[in-house]
């Protein structure tokens, strides 16, 4: 398995904090936000990680993270030249992924659970997409899962009347088939390639599965959620007590 962290975007919902700083470089607890998805992927045994960001921020990420040696992983960097949507960002990883299954992790999605059980199950299975969902109090702000019984039948983006309380988190698992699917979708009214369209094509073909993420989950893209996640992670230490090396175990 390989990993892909999406760390682009303007972060407009976090203004003025992001007027001059990419949101994934903001502190969460006592570490930059980007450290947390790196930790989750490495904790699950993924050490080959692609980081995708905008051209104006690439230098900051490479200066902070380097080659990955300090984190016991290997980083590759790619630039998304314009805001073209999550699906377009994923398509930039085609050469990096090759024939491997992979995990897409939106860098501002922070959560309590470990990814390893879900990743290992996906790696052993045959489905082409796997989505992690979270129960939320305000599903109208997210992509929302629709079910028939226990079967996932669709994702509806920011519905006025949500059909369930389960939001699609920014953690997706795919096989390389996803790149063919991305080529089939068309830009939305925002001019972007939407990952919801990709996921709905997998769902309609019966090729997607899901799990509900245990514990808390936050999309740290608003001032309110950013404040909450800072409170949750204030005392979390990603460093070994005997080393200043991140995630040393």
Coordinates of N, CA and C in Angstrom, one line a residue:
X1 N 0.8 -1.2 0.0 CA 0.0 0.0 0.0 C 0.9 1.3 0.0
X2 N 0.4 2.2 -0.7 CA 1.0 3.5 -0.7 C 0.1 4.6 -0.2
X3 N 0.6 5.7 0.2 CA -0.2 6.8 0.8 C -0.2 8.1 0.0
X4 N -1.3 8.8 0.0 CA -1.3 10.1 -0.7 C -2.0 11.1 0.3
X5 N -1.3 12.1 0.6 CA -1.8 13.2 1.5 C -2.1 14.4 0.6
X6 N -3.3 14.9 0.6 CA -3.7 16.1 -0.1 C -3.6 17.3 0.8
X7 N -2.7 18.2 0.5 CA -2.4 19.3 1.4 C -2.5 20.7 0.7
X8 N -3.4 20.8 -0.3 CA -3.5 22.0 -1.0 C -4.7 22.8 -0.5
X9 N -5.2 23.7 -1.4 CA -6.3 24.5 -1.1 C -6.0 25.8 -0.4
X10 N -6.9 26.7 -0.5 CA -6.7 28.1 0.0 C -7.0 28.2 1.5
X11 N -7.8 27.3 2.0 CA -8.1 27.4 3.4 C -9.0 28.6 3.8
X12 N -9.9 29.0 2.9 CA -10.6 30.2 3.1 C -11.5 30.2 4.3
X13 N -12.0 29.0 4.7 CA -12.8 28.9 5.9 C -12.1 29.2 7.2
X14 N -10.7 29.2 7.1 CA -9.9 29.5 8.3 C -9.3 30.9 8.2
X15 N -9.7 31.7 7.3 CA -9.2 33.1 7.3 C -9.6 33.8 8.6
X16 N -8.7 34.6 9.2 CA -7.4 35.1 8.7 C -6.2 34.3 9.0
X17 N -6.4 33.1 9.6 CA -5.2 32.3 10.0 C -4.5 31.8 8.7
X18 N -5.2 31.7 7.6 CA -4.5 31.1 6.4 C -4.3 32.2 5.3
X19 N -4.3 33.4 5.7 CA -4.0 34.5 4.8 C -2.6 34.3 4.1
X20 N -1.6 33.9 4.9 CA -0.3 33.7 4.4 C 0.3 32.3 4.7
X21 N -0.5 31.5 5.4 CA 0.1 30.1 5.7 C -0.9 29.0 5.3
X22 N -0.4 28.0 4.6 CA -1.2 26.9 4.2 C -1.8 26.2 5.5
X23 N -3.1 25.9 5.5 CA -3.7 25.4 6.7 C -3.0 24.1 7.3
X24 N -2.4 23.3 6.4 CA -1.8 22.1 6.9 C -0.5 22.3 7.6
X25 N 0.0 23.6 7.6 CA 1.2 24.0 8.3 C 0.9 24.6 9.7
X26 N -0.4 24.9 9.9 CA -0.9 25.5 11.2 C -0.6 24.5 12.3
X27 N -0.4 24.9 13.5 CA -0.2 24.0 14.6 C -1.5 23.4 15.1
X28 N -1.5 22.1 15.3 CA -2.6 21.4 15.9 C -2.0 20.6 17.1
X29 N -2.5 21.0 18.3 CA -1.7 20.5 19.5 C -0.4 21.2 19.5
X30 N 0.7 20.4 19.5 CA 2.0 21.0 19.6 C 2.8 20.7 18.3
X31 N 2.1 20.2 17.2 CA 2.8 19.9 16.0 C 2.1 20.5 14.8
X32 N 2.7 20.6 13.7 CA 2.0 21.1 12.5 C 1.0 20.1 12.1
X33 N -0.1 20.6 11.5 CA -1.3 19.7 11.2 C -0.8 18.5 10.3
X34 N 0.1 18.8 9.3 CA 0.5 17.8 8.4 C 1.2 16.6 9.1
X35 N 1.7 16.8 10.3 CA 2.3 15.7 11.0 C 1.3 14.6 11.3
X36 N 0.1 14.9 11.6 CA -0.9 14.0 12.1 C -1.3 13.0 11.0
X37 N -1.6 13.4 9.7 CA -1.9 12.3 8.7 C -0.6 11.5 8.4
X38 N 0.6 12.1 8.5 CA 1.8 11.3 8.2 C 1.9 10.2 9.3
X39 N 1.6 10.6 10.6 CA 1.7 9.7 11.7 C 0.7 8.5 11.5
X40 N -0.6 8.9 11.1 CA -1.6 7.8 10.9 C -1.2 6.8 9.8
X41 N -0.6 7.3 8.7 CA -0.3 6.4 7.6 C 0.9 5.5 8.1
X42 N 1.9 6.2 8.7 CA 3.1 5.4 9.1 C 2.7 4.4 10.2
X43 N 1.8 4.7 11.1 CA 1.3 3.8 12.1 C 0.6 2.6 11.5
X44 N 0.1 2.8 10.3 CA -0.6 1.7 9.6 C 0.4 0.9 8.7
X45 N 1.7 1.3 8.7 CA 2.7 0.5 8.0 C 3.0 1.1 6.6
X46 N 2.4 2.3 6.3 CA 2.7 2.9 5.0 C 3.8 3.8 5.1
X47 N 4.8 3.6 4.3 CA 6.1 4.4 4.3 C 6.4 5.1 3.0
X48 N 5.6 4.8 2.0 CA 5.8 5.5 0.7 C 4.7 6.5 0.5
X49 N 4.9 7.8 0.7 CA 3.9 8.8 0.8 C 4.1 9.9 -0.2
X50 N 3.0 10.2 -1.0 CA 3.0 11.3 -1.9 C 2.3 12.5 -1.3
X51 N 2.9 13.6 -1.3 CA 2.2 14.9 -0.8 C 1.9 15.8 -1.9
X52 N 0.7 16.2 -2.1 CA 0.2 17.0 -3.2 C -0.2 18.4 -2.6
X53 N 0.4 19.4 -3.1 CA 0.0 20.8 -2.6 C 0.1 21.7 -3.8
X54 N -0.2 23.0 -3.5 CA -0.1 24.1 -4.5 C 1.4 24.5 -4.7
X55 N 1.6 25.1 -5.9 CA 3.0 25.5 -6.2 C 3.5 26.5 -5.3
X56 N 2.7 27.4 -4.7 CA 3.1 28.4 -3.8 C 3.6 27.9 -2.4
X57 N 3.1 26.6 -2.1 CA 3.4 26.1 -0.8 C 4.4 24.9 -0.8
X58 N 4.8 24.5 -2.0 CA 5.7 23.3 -2.1 C 7.0 23.5 -1.3
X59 N 7.6 24.6 -1.4 CA 8.8 24.9 -0.8 C 8.7 24.8 0.8
X60 N 7.6 25.2 1.3 CA 7.4 25.2 2.7 C 7.3 23.7 3.2
X61 N 6.6 22.9 2.5 CA 6.4 21.5 2.9 C 7.8 20.8 2.7
X62 N 8.5 21.0 1.7 CA 9.7 20.3 1.5 C 10.8 20.7 2.5
X63 N 10.7 22.0 2.9 CA 11.6 22.5 4.0 C 11.3 21.9 5.3
X64 N 10.0 21.7 5.6 CA 9.6 21.2 6.9 C 9.8 19.7 7.0
X65 N 9.5 18.9 5.9 CA 9.4 17.5 5.9 C 10.6 16.8 5.3
X66 N 11.3 17.5 4.4 CA 12.5 16.9 3.7 C 12.1 15.6 3.0
X67 N 13.1 14.7 3.0 CA 12.9 13.5 2.2 C 12.0 12.5 2.9
X68 N 11.8 12.7 4.2 CA 11.0 11.7 4.9 C 11.9 10.9 5.9
X69 N 13.2 11.0 5.7 CA 14.1 10.1 6.5 C 13.9 10.3 8.0
X70 N 13.6 11.6 8.4 CA 13.4 11.9 9.8 C 12.1 11.2 10.4
X71 N 11.2 10.9 9.5 CA 9.9 10.3 9.9 C 9.9 8.8 9.6
X72 N 11.1 8.2 9.1 CA 11.2 6.8 8.7 C 10.2 6.5 7.6
X73 N 10.0 7.5 6.7 CA 9.2 7.2 5.5 C 9.9 7.8 4.3
X74 N 9.3 7.7 3.1 CA 9.9 8.3 1.9 C 8.8 9.2 1.3
X75 N 9.1 10.5 1.2 CA 8.2 11.4 0.6 C 8.5 11.7 -0.9
X76 N 7.4 11.8 -1.7 CA 7.4 12.3 -3.0 C 6.5 13.5 -3.0
X77 N 6.8 14.5 -3.8 CA 6.0 15.7 -3.9 C 5.5 16.0 -5.3
X78 N 4.2 16.4 -5.4 CA 3.6 16.8 -6.6 C 2.9 18.1 -6.4
X79 N 2.8 18.9 -7.5 CA 2.1 20.2 -7.4 C 0.8 20.1 -8.2
X80 N -0.3 20.6 -7.6 CA -1.5 20.8 -8.3 C -1.6 22.3 -8.6
X81 N -1.5 22.6 -9.9 CA -1.3 24.0 -10.3 C -2.4 24.9 -10.0
X82 N -3.6 24.3 -10.0 CA -4.8 25.2 -9.8 C -5.8 24.4 -9.0
X83 N -6.8 25.1 -8.4 CA -7.9 24.4 -7.6 C -8.8 23.6 -8.6
X84 N -8.4 22.3 -8.8 CA -9.1 21.5 -9.8 C -9.9 20.4 -9.1
X85 N -10.0 20.4 -7.8 CA -10.8 19.4 -7.1 C -10.0 18.2 -6.6
X86 N -10.6 17.5 -5.6 CA -9.9 16.4 -5.0 C -9.6 15.3 -6.0
X87 N -10.5 15.0 -6.9 CA -10.3 13.9 -7.9 C -9.2 14.2 -8.8
X88 N -9.1 15.5 -9.2 CA -7.9 15.9 -10.1 C -6.6 15.7 -9.3
X89 N -6.6 16.1 -8.0 CA -5.4 15.9 -7.2 C -5.0 14.5 -7.2
X90 N -6.0 13.6 -7.0 CA -5.7 12.2 -6.9 C -5.1 11.7 -8.2
X91 N -5.6 12.2 -9.3 CA -5.1 11.8 -10.7 C -3.6 12.1 -10.8
X92 N -3.1 13.1 -10.1 CA -1.7 13.4 -10.2 C -0.8 12.4 -9.6
X93 N -1.4 11.4 -8.9 CA -0.6 10.4 -8.3 C -0.5 9.1 -9.1
X94 N -1.0 9.1 -10.3 CA -1.0 7.9 -11.1 C 0.3 7.2 -11.3
X95 N 1.3 8.0 -11.6 CA 2.7 7.5 -11.9 C 3.2 7.0 -10.5
X96 N 3.0 7.7 -9.5 CA 3.5 7.4 -8.1 C 2.9 6.0 -7.7
X97 N 1.6 5.9 -7.9 CA 0.9 4.7 -7.4 C 1.3 3.4 -8.2
X98 N 1.4 3.5 -9.5 CA 1.7 2.4 -10.3 C 0.6 1.3 -10.2
X99 N 1.0 0.1 -9.8 CA 0.0 -1.0 -9.7 C -0.5 -1.2 -8.2
X100 N -0.1 -0.3 -7.3 CA -0.4 -0.5 -5.9 C -1.7 0.0 -5.5
X101 N -2.4 -0.7 -4.6 CA -3.6 0.0 -3.9 C -3.0 1.1 -3.1
X102 N -3.9 2.1 -2.8 CA -3.4 3.2 -2.0 C -4.5 3.9 -1.2
X103 N -4.0 4.7 -0.2 CA -4.9 5.4 0.7 C -4.8 6.9 0.4
X104 N -5.9 7.6 0.2 CA -5.9 9.0 0.1 C -6.3 9.6 1.4
X105 N -5.6 10.5 1.9 CA -5.9 11.1 3.2 C -5.9 12.6 3.1
X106 N -7.0 13.2 3.2 CA -7.1 14.7 3.2 C -6.4 15.2 4.5
X107 N -5.4 16.1 4.3 CA -4.6 16.5 5.4 C -5.2 17.2 6.5
X108 N -6.4 17.7 6.3 CA -7.1 18.4 7.4 C -8.2 17.6 8.1
X109 N -8.2 16.3 7.8 CA -9.1 15.3 8.5 C -8.3 14.6 9.6
X110 N -8.7 14.9 10.8 CA -8.0 14.4 12.0 C -8.9 13.6 12.8
X111 N -8.4 12.5 13.4 CA -9.3 11.5 14.0 C -8.6 10.7 15.0
X112 N -9.4 9.9 15.8 CA -8.9 9.2 16.9 C -8.4 7.8 16.5
X113 N -9.1 7.1 15.6 CA -8.9 5.7 15.4 C -7.6 5.4 14.6
X114 N -7.2 4.2 14.7 CA -6.1 3.7 13.9 C -6.6 3.3 12.5
X115 N -5.8 3.5 11.4 CA -6.2 3.1 10.1 C -5.9 1.7 9.8
X116 N -4.9 1.1 10.5 CA -4.4 -0.2 10.1 C -5.4 -1.3 9.8
X117 N -6.4 -1.5 10.7 CA -7.4 -2.6 10.4 C -8.1 -2.4 9.1
X118 N -8.5 -1.2 8.8 CA -9.2 -0.9 7.5 C -8.3 -1.1 6.3
X119 N -7.1 -0.6 6.4 CA -6.1 -0.7 5.3 C -5.8 -2.1 5.0
X120 N -5.5 -2.9 6.1 CA -5.2 -4.3 5.9 C -6.3 -5.1 5.3
X121 N -7.5 -4.8 5.7 CA -8.7 -5.5 5.1 C -8.9 -5.2 3.7
X122 N -8.7 -3.9 3.3 CA -8.8 -3.5 1.9 C -7.7 -4.1 1.1
X123 N -6.5 -4.2 1.6 CA -5.4 -4.7 0.8 C -5.6 -6.2 0.5
X124 N -6.3 -6.9 1.4 CA -6.6 -8.3 1.2 C -7.8 -8.6 0.3
X125 N -8.7 -7.6 0.2 CA -10.0 -7.8 -0.4 C -9.9 -7.6 -1.9
X126 N -11.1 -7.5 -2.6 CA -11.2 -7.4 -4.0 C -11.9 -6.1 -4.4
X127 N -12.6 -5.4 -3.5 CA -13.3 -4.2 -3.9 C -12.3 -3.1 -4.4
X128 N -12.9 -2.2 -5.2 CA -12.0 -1.2 -5.8 C -12.0 0.1 -5.1
X129 N -12.9 0.3 -4.2 CA -12.9 1.5 -3.4 C -13.5 1.2 -2.0
X130 N -12.9 1.9 -1.0 CA -13.4 1.7 0.4 C -13.5 3.1 1.0
X131 N -14.6 3.4 1.6 CA -14.8 4.7 2.2 C -14.9 4.6 3.7
X132 N -14.4 5.5 4.4 CA -14.6 5.6 5.9 C -15.6 6.7 6.2
X133 N -16.6 6.4 7.0 CA -17.7 7.3 7.3 C -17.5 7.6 8.8
X134 N -18.2 8.8 9.2 CA -18.2 9.2 10.6 C -19.6 9.7 10.9
X135 N -20.1 9.4 12.0 CA -21.4 9.9 12.5 C -21.2 11.3 13.0
X136 N -21.9 12.3 12.4 CA -21.8 13.7 12.8 C -23.1 14.3 13.1
X137 N -23.0 15.5 13.9 CA -24.3 16.2 14.3 C -24.8 17.1 13.2
X138 N -23.9 17.4 12.2 CA -24.3 18.4 11.2 C -24.0 17.8 9.8
X139 N -24.6 16.7 9.4 CA -24.2 16.1 8.1 C -24.5 17.0 6.9
X140 N -25.3 18.0 7.0 CA -25.6 18.8 5.8 C -24.4 19.6 5.3
X141 N -23.3 19.6 6.1 CA -22.1 20.3 5.7 C -21.1 19.4 5.0
X142 N -21.5 18.1 4.8 CA -20.6 17.1 4.2 C -21.2 16.3 3.1
X143 N -20.4 15.5 2.5 CA -21.0 14.4 1.7 C -21.6 13.4 2.6
X144 N -22.8 13.0 2.3 CA -23.6 12.2 3.2 C -23.9 10.8 2.6
X145 N -23.7 9.8 3.3 CA -24.0 8.4 2.8 C -25.5 8.2 2.9
X146 N -26.0 7.5 1.8 CA -27.4 7.0 1.8 C -27.4 5.5 1.7
X147 N -28.3 4.9 2.5 CA -28.3 3.4 2.6 C -29.6 2.8 2.3
X148 N -29.6 1.6 1.8 CA -30.7 0.7 1.8 C -30.4 -0.4 2.7
X149 N -31.0 -0.4 3.9 CA -30.5 -1.4 4.9 C -29.1 -1.0 5.3
X150 N -28.2 -2.0 5.2 CA -26.8 -1.8 5.5 C -26.0 -1.5 4.2
X151 N -26.7 -1.5 3.1 CA -25.9 -1.3 1.8 C -25.8 0.2 1.5
X152 N -24.6 0.6 1.2 CA -24.4 2.0 0.7 C -24.8 2.1 -0.7
X153 N -25.7 3.0 -1.0 CA -26.3 3.2 -2.4 C -25.9 4.5 -3.0
X154 N -25.5 5.5 -2.3 CA -25.1 6.8 -2.9 C -24.5 7.7 -1.9
X155 N -23.8 8.7 -2.4 CA -23.2 9.8 -1.6 C -23.9 11.1 -2.1
X156 N -24.5 11.8 -1.2 CA -25.1 13.1 -1.6 C -24.3 14.2 -1.0
X157 N -23.9 15.2 -1.8 CA -23.0 16.2 -1.4 C -23.8 17.4 -0.7
X158 N -23.6 17.6 0.6 CA -24.1 18.7 1.3 C -25.7 18.9 1.1
X159 N -26.4 17.8 1.4 CA -27.8 17.8 1.2 C -28.6 18.7 2.2
X160 N -29.6 19.3 1.8 CA -30.5 20.1 2.7 C -31.2 19.2 3.7
X161 N -31.6 18.1 3.2 CA -32.2 17.1 4.1 C -31.5 15.8 4.1
X162 N -30.4 15.6 4.9 CA -29.6 14.4 4.8 C -30.4 13.2 5.1
X163 N -30.0 12.1 4.4 CA -30.7 10.8 4.5 C -30.1 10.0 5.6
X164 N -29.0 10.4 6.2 CA -28.4 9.7 7.3 C -27.5 10.7 8.0
X165 N -27.0 10.3 9.2 CA -26.1 11.2 10.0 C -24.6 10.8 9.7
X166 N -24.4 10.1 8.6 CA -23.0 9.6 8.4 C -22.3 10.4 7.2
X167 N -21.3 11.1 7.6 CA -20.5 11.9 6.7 C -19.4 11.0 6.1
X168 N -19.1 11.3 4.8 CA -17.9 10.7 4.2 C -16.7 11.4 4.7
X169 N -15.8 10.8 5.3 CA -14.5 11.4 5.8 C -13.6 11.5 4.6
X170 N -12.5 12.3 4.8 CA -11.5 12.5 3.8 C -10.5 11.4 3.8
X171 N -10.9 10.1 4.0 CA -10.0 9.0 3.9 C -10.6 8.0 3.0
X172 N -9.9 7.8 1.8 CA -10.4 6.9 0.8 C -9.4 5.9 0.4
X173 N -9.8 4.7 0.1 CA -8.8 3.6 -0.3 C -9.3 3.2 -1.7
X174 N -8.3 3.1 -2.6 CA -8.6 2.8 -4.0 C -7.5 1.8 -4.5
X175 N -8.0 1.1 -5.6 CA -7.0 0.4 -6.5 C -6.8 1.3 -7.7
X176 N -5.8 1.0 -8.5 CA -5.4 1.9 -9.6 C -6.6 2.1 -10.6
X177 N -7.6 1.3 -10.6 CA -8.8 1.5 -11.4 C -9.4 2.9 -11.3
X178 N -9.1 3.5 -10.1 CA -9.7 4.8 -9.9 C -9.3 5.8 -11.0
X179 N -8.1 5.7 -11.5 CA -7.7 6.7 -12.5 C -8.5 6.6 -13.8
X180 N -9.0 5.4 -14.2 CA -9.9 5.3 -15.3 C -11.2 5.9 -15.0
X181 N -11.7 5.8 -13.7 CA -12.9 6.4 -13.3 C -12.8 7.9 -13.4
X182 N -11.7 8.5 -12.9 CA -11.5 9.9 -12.9 C -11.6 10.5 -14.3
X183 N -11.1 9.7 -15.3 CA -11.1 10.2 -16.7 C -12.5 10.2 -17.2
X184 N -13.5 9.6 -16.6 CA -14.9 9.5 -17.1 C -15.8 10.6 -16.5
X185 N -15.3 11.3 -15.5 CA -16.2 12.3 -14.9 C -16.0 13.6 -15.5
X186 N -16.9 14.5 -15.3 CA -16.8 15.9 -15.9 C -16.8 16.9 -14.7
X187 N -16.2 18.0 -15.0 CA -16.1 19.1 -14.0 C -17.5 19.5 -13.5
X188 N -17.6 19.8 -12.2 CA -18.8 20.3 -11.6 C -19.0 21.8 -12.0
X189 N -20.1 22.4 -11.4 CA -20.3 23.8 -11.7 C -19.2 24.7 -11.2
X190 N -18.4 24.2 -10.2 CA -17.3 24.9 -9.7 C -16.0 24.8 -10.6
X191 N -16.1 24.0 -11.7 CA -15.0 23.7 -12.5 C -14.0 22.7 -12.0
X192 N -14.5 21.9 -11.0 CA -13.6 20.9 -10.4 C -14.1 19.5 -10.6
X193 N -13.1 18.6 -10.5 CA -13.4 17.1 -10.6 C -13.7 16.7 -9.2
X194 N -15.0 16.3 -8.9 CA -15.4 16.0 -7.6 C -15.2 14.5 -7.2
X195 N -14.6 14.3 -6.0 CA -14.4 12.9 -5.6 C -15.7 12.2 -5.3
X196 N -16.8 12.9 -5.0 CA -18.1 12.3 -4.8 C -18.6 11.6 -6.1
X197 N -18.3 12.3 -7.2 CA -18.7 11.6 -8.5 C -18.0 10.3 -8.7
X198 N -16.7 10.3 -8.3 CA -15.9 9.1 -8.5 C -16.4 8.0 -7.6
X199 N -16.7 8.4 -6.3 CA -17.2 7.4 -5.4 C -18.6 6.8 -5.8
X200 N -19.4 7.7 -6.3 CA -20.8 7.3 -6.7 C -20.7 6.3 -7.9
X201 N -19.7 6.5 -8.8 CA -19.6 5.5 -9.9 C -19.1 4.1 -9.3
X202 N -18.2 4.1 -8.4 CA -17.9 2.8 -7.8 C -19.1 2.2 -7.0
X203 N -19.8 3.0 -6.3 CA -21.0 2.5 -5.5 C -22.0 1.9 -6.5
X204 N -22.3 2.7 -7.6 CA -23.4 2.2 -8.5 C -23.0 0.9 -9.2
X205 N -21.6 0.7 -9.3 CA -21.2 -0.5 -9.9 C -21.0 -1.7 -8.9
X206 N -21.3 -1.4 -7.7 CA -21.2 -2.4 -6.6 C -19.8 -2.7 -6.3
X207 N -18.9 -1.8 -6.5 CA -17.4 -2.0 -6.3 C -16.9 -1.2 -5.1
X208 N -17.8 -0.7 -4.2 CA -17.3 0.1 -3.1 C -17.9 -0.5 -1.8
X209 N -17.1 -0.4 -0.8 CA -17.5 -0.8 0.6 C -17.2 0.3 1.5
X210 N -17.6 0.1 2.8 CA -17.4 1.2 3.8 C -17.2 0.6 5.2
X211 N -16.7 1.4 6.0 CA -16.7 1.2 7.5 C -17.0 2.5 8.2
X212 N -17.6 2.4 9.3 CA -17.8 3.6 10.2 C -16.7 3.8 11.1
X213 N -16.0 4.9 11.0 CA -14.8 5.2 11.8 C -15.2 5.3 13.3
X214 N -14.6 4.6 14.2 CA -14.9 4.7 15.6 C -14.2 5.9 16.2
X215 N -14.7 6.4 17.3 CA -14.0 7.5 18.0 C -14.4 8.8 17.3
X216 N -13.7 9.9 17.7 CA -14.0 11.2 17.1 C -13.3 11.4 15.8
X217 N -13.9 12.3 15.0 CA -13.3 12.7 13.7 C -13.7 14.2 13.5
X218 N -12.7 14.9 13.0 CA -12.9 16.3 12.7 C -12.4 16.7 11.3
X219 N -13.1 17.4 10.6 CA -12.6 18.1 9.4 C -12.2 19.5 9.9
X220 N -10.9 19.7 10.1 CA -10.3 20.9 10.7 C -10.3 22.1 9.8
X221 N -11.2 22.2 8.9 CA -11.2 23.3 7.9 C -12.0 24.5 8.3
X222 N -12.6 24.6 9.5 CA -13.3 25.8 9.9 C -12.7 26.2 11.2
X223 N -12.9 27.5 11.6 CA -12.4 28.0 12.8 C -12.9 27.2 14.0
X224 N -14.2 26.8 14.0 CA -14.8 26.1 15.1 C -14.1 24.7 15.3
X225 N -14.0 24.0 14.1 CA -13.5 22.6 14.2 C -12.0 22.6 14.5
X226 N -11.3 23.7 14.0 CA -9.9 23.8 14.2 C -9.6 24.0 15.7
X227 N -10.5 24.8 16.4 CA -10.4 25.0 17.8 C -10.6 23.7 18.5
X228 N -11.7 22.9 18.1 CA -12.0 21.7 18.8 C -10.8 20.7 18.7
X229 N -10.3 20.5 17.5 CA -9.2 19.5 17.3 C -8.0 19.9 18.1
X230 N -7.7 21.2 18.2 CA -6.6 21.6 19.0 C -6.8 21.2 20.5
X231 N -8.0 21.4 21.0 CA -8.3 20.9 22.3 C -8.1 19.4 22.5
X232 N -8.6 18.7 21.5 CA -8.5 17.2 21.6 C -7.0 16.7 21.6
X233 N -6.2 17.4 20.8 CA -4.8 16.9 20.5 C -3.7 17.7 21.3
X234 N -4.2 18.5 22.2 CA -3.2 19.4 22.9 C -2.1 18.6 23.6
X235 N -2.5 17.4 24.2 CA -1.5 16.6 25.0 C -1.0 15.4 24.2
X236 N -1.3 15.3 22.9 CA -0.8 14.2 22.1 C 0.6 14.4 21.7
X237 N 1.5 13.5 22.1 CA 2.9 13.6 21.8 C 3.3 12.6 20.6
X238 N 3.7 13.1 19.5 CA 4.0 12.2 18.4 C 5.5 11.9 18.4
X239 N 6.2 12.3 19.4 CA 7.6 12.0 19.5 C 7.9 11.0 20.6
X240 N 8.9 10.2 20.4 CA 9.4 9.3 21.5 C 9.9 10.2 22.6
X241 N 9.7 9.8 23.8 CA 10.2 10.5 25.0 C 11.7 10.5 25.0
X242 N 12.3 9.6 24.3 CA 13.8 9.5 24.4 C 14.5 10.1 23.1
X243 N 13.7 10.7 22.2 CA 14.2 11.2 21.0 C 13.4 12.3 20.5
X244 N 14.0 13.2 19.7 CA 13.3 14.3 19.0 C 12.9 13.9 17.6
X245 N 13.1 12.6 17.3 CA 12.8 12.1 16.0 C 11.3 11.8 15.9
X246 N 10.6 12.3 15.0 CA 9.1 12.1 14.9 C 8.8 10.6 14.9
X247 N 7.8 10.2 15.6 CA 7.3 8.8 15.6 C 8.2 7.7 15.9
X248 N 9.3 8.0 16.5 CA 10.3 7.0 16.8 C 9.7 6.0 17.8
X249 N 9.7 4.7 17.4 CA 9.1 3.7 18.2 C 10.1 2.6 18.7

